[in-house]
XYZ file of C-alpha atoms in Angstrom:
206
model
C -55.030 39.811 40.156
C -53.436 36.629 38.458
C -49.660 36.393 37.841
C -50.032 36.366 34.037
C -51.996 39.696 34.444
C -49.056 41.173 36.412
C -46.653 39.814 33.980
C -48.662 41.554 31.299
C -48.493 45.214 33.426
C -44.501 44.399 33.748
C -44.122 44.348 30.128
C -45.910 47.159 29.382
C -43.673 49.631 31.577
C -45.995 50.800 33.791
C -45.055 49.357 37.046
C -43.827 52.743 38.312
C -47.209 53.928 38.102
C -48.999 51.411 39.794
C -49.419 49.913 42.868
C -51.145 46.538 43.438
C -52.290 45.368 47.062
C -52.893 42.014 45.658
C -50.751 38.463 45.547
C -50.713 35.891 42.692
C -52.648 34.083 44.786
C -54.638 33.987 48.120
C -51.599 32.225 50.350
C -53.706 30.786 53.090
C -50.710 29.865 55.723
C -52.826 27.908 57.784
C -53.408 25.336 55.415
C -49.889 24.134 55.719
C -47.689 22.533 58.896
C -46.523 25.358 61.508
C -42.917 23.705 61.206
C -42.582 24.217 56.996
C -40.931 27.024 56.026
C -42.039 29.888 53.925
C -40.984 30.318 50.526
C -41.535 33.518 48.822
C -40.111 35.427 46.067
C -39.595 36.798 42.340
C -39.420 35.747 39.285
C -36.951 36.914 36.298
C -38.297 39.496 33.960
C -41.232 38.569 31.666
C -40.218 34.796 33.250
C -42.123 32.700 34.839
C -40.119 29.849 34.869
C -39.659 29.971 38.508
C -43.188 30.292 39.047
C -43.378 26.962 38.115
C -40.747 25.293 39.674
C -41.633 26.610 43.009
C -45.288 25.536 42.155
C -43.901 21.878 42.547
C -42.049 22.696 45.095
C -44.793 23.446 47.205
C -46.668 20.164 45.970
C -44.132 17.920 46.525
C -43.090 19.658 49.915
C -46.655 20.922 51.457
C -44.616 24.076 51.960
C -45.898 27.279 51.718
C -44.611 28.863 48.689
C -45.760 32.796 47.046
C -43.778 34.225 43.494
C -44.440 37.549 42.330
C -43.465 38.606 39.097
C -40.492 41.871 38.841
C -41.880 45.163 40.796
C -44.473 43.425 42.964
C -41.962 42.248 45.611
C -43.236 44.339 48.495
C -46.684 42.337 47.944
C -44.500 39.159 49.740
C -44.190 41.179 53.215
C -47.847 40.378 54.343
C -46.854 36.681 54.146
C -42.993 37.172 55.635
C -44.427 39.070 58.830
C -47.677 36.701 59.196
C -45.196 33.349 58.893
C -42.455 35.048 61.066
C -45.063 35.871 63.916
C -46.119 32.034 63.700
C -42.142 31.291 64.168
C -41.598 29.644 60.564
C -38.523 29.769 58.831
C -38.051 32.082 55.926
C -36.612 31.477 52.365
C -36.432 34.133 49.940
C -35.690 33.448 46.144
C -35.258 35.677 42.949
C -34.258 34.728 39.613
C -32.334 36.995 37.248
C -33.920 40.996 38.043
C -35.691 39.222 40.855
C -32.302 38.649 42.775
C -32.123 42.772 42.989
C -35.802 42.748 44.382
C -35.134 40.362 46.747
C -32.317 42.287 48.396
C -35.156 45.069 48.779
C -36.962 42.199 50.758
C -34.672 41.629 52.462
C -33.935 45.270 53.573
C -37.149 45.991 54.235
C -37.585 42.628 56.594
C -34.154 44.215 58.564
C -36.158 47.227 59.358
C -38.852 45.416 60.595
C -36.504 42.677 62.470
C -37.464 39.893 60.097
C -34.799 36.820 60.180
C -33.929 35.836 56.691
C -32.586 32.382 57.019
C -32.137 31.439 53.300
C -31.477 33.634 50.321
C -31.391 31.728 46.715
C -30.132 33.949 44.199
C -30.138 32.404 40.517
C -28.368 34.568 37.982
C -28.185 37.983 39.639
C -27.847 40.220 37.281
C -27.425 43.292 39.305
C -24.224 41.684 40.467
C -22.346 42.886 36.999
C -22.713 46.421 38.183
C -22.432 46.324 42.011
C -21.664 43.828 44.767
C -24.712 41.925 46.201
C -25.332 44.433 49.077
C -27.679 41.748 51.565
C -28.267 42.819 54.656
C -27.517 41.490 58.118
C -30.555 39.937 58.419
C -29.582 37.788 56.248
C -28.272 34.216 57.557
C -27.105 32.378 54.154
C -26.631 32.794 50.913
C -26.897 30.373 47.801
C -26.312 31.398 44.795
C -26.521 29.635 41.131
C -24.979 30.753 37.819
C -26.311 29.288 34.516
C -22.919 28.063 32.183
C -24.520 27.489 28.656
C -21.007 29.130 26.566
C -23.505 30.367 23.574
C -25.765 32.014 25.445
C -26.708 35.748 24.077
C -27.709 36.525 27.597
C -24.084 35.812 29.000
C -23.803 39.562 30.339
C -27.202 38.431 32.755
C -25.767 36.212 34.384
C -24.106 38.281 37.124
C -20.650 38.239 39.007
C -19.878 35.357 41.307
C -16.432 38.123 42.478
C -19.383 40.553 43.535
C -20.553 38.348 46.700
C -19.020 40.628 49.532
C -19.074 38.235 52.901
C -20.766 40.208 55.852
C -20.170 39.259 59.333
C -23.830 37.672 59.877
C -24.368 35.724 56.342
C -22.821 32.751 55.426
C -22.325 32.232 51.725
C -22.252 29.374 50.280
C -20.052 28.436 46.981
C -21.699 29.227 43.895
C -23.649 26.232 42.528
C -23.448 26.169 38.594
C -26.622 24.753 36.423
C -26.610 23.968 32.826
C -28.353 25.754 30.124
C -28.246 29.365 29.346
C -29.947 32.282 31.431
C -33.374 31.853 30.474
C -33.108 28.521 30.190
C -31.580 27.521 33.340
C -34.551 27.728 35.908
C -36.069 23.967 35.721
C -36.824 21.268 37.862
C -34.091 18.994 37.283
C -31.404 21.458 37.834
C -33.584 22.858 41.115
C -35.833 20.815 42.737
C -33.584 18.128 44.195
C -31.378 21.026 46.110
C -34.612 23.240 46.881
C -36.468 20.043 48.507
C -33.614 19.599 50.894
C -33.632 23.530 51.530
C -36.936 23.051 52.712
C -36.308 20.148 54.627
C -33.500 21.550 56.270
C -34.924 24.792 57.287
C -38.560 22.892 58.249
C -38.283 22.638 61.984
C -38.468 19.359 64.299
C -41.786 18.891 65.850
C -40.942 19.009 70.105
């Protein structure tokens, strides 16, 4: 199933209903260098803005990179496990709702002793209500807040006071990007900081 078509079942309501065994796309890790880290994540509600900045990402990286749209994220564990056994780095990102569903990522890699090594949150909206609740497993946290002052999506945004420091992640200060919420996710406020992510977390050859 294509990520428009899952888009499509997310804004028709029914993704309690459903479950899909199937990615956005066939994710074929062996077609990429053993050192490059994976990227995987979700996108912001009926968004698929970063879809497509990941989808250069991975171009101008060769890194592998998988984005599900809001309710699929449990189709990214196949990928985590298969690029953990091969001993890559992991970087999980979520935009907006897809902050919240990476934390369930995230929880669900703990209880399979998955290493997080990177979490990018961009707008976390769940962070208005309640703090940001990452698990150990998690090394480091980024996060980004859009800034736009008319904005009519202030209140999605999220809390930068809700980031609760555990005793395993480091979190980094908040990194603020111009334009509003849904206008915030784009290549030239991203890519230059999510190309040195990936070249910091791709690992030296022996």
């Amino acid at each position: 199933m294509g990520y428009l078509n899952k888009k499509l079942i997310s804004l028709l309501g029914t993704l309690a209903l459903f479950s899909f065994s199937c990615s956005s796309k066939n994710l074929n890790l062996s077609q990429y260098p053993i050192e490059k880290p994976l990227i995987t994540g979700i996108d912001g509600f009926l968004s698929s803005d970063l879809n497509k900045v990941c989808s250069k990402l991975e171009k101008e990286c060769n890194t592998p990179v998988v984005i599900e749209p809001v309710g699929f994220w449990h189709e990214n564990i196949p990928e985590i496990r298969q690029a953990y056994k091969q001993g890559r780095n992991i970087i999980l990102i979520g935009f907006s709702m897809g902050s919240e569903q990476m934390k369930l990522t995230a929880k669900q890699c703990e209880k399979e002793n998955i290493l997080i090594n990177l979490l990018i949150v961009i707008d976390p909206t769940y962070t208005n209500l309640s703090d940001l609740d990452i698990p150990n497993n998690v090394k480091r946290i980024r996060p980004y807040f859009s800034t736009n002052g008319f904005d009519f999506m202030k209140w999605a945004r999220g809390n930068p006071e809700k980031f609760r420091k555990n005793k395993n992640t480091e979190i980094d200060n908040a990194v603020f990007l111009r334009g509003t919420h849904l206008g915030c996710v784009r290549w030239d406020n991203l890519g230059t900081d999510l190309i040195e992510e990936v070249n910091r977390y791709t690992k030296k050859s022996p």
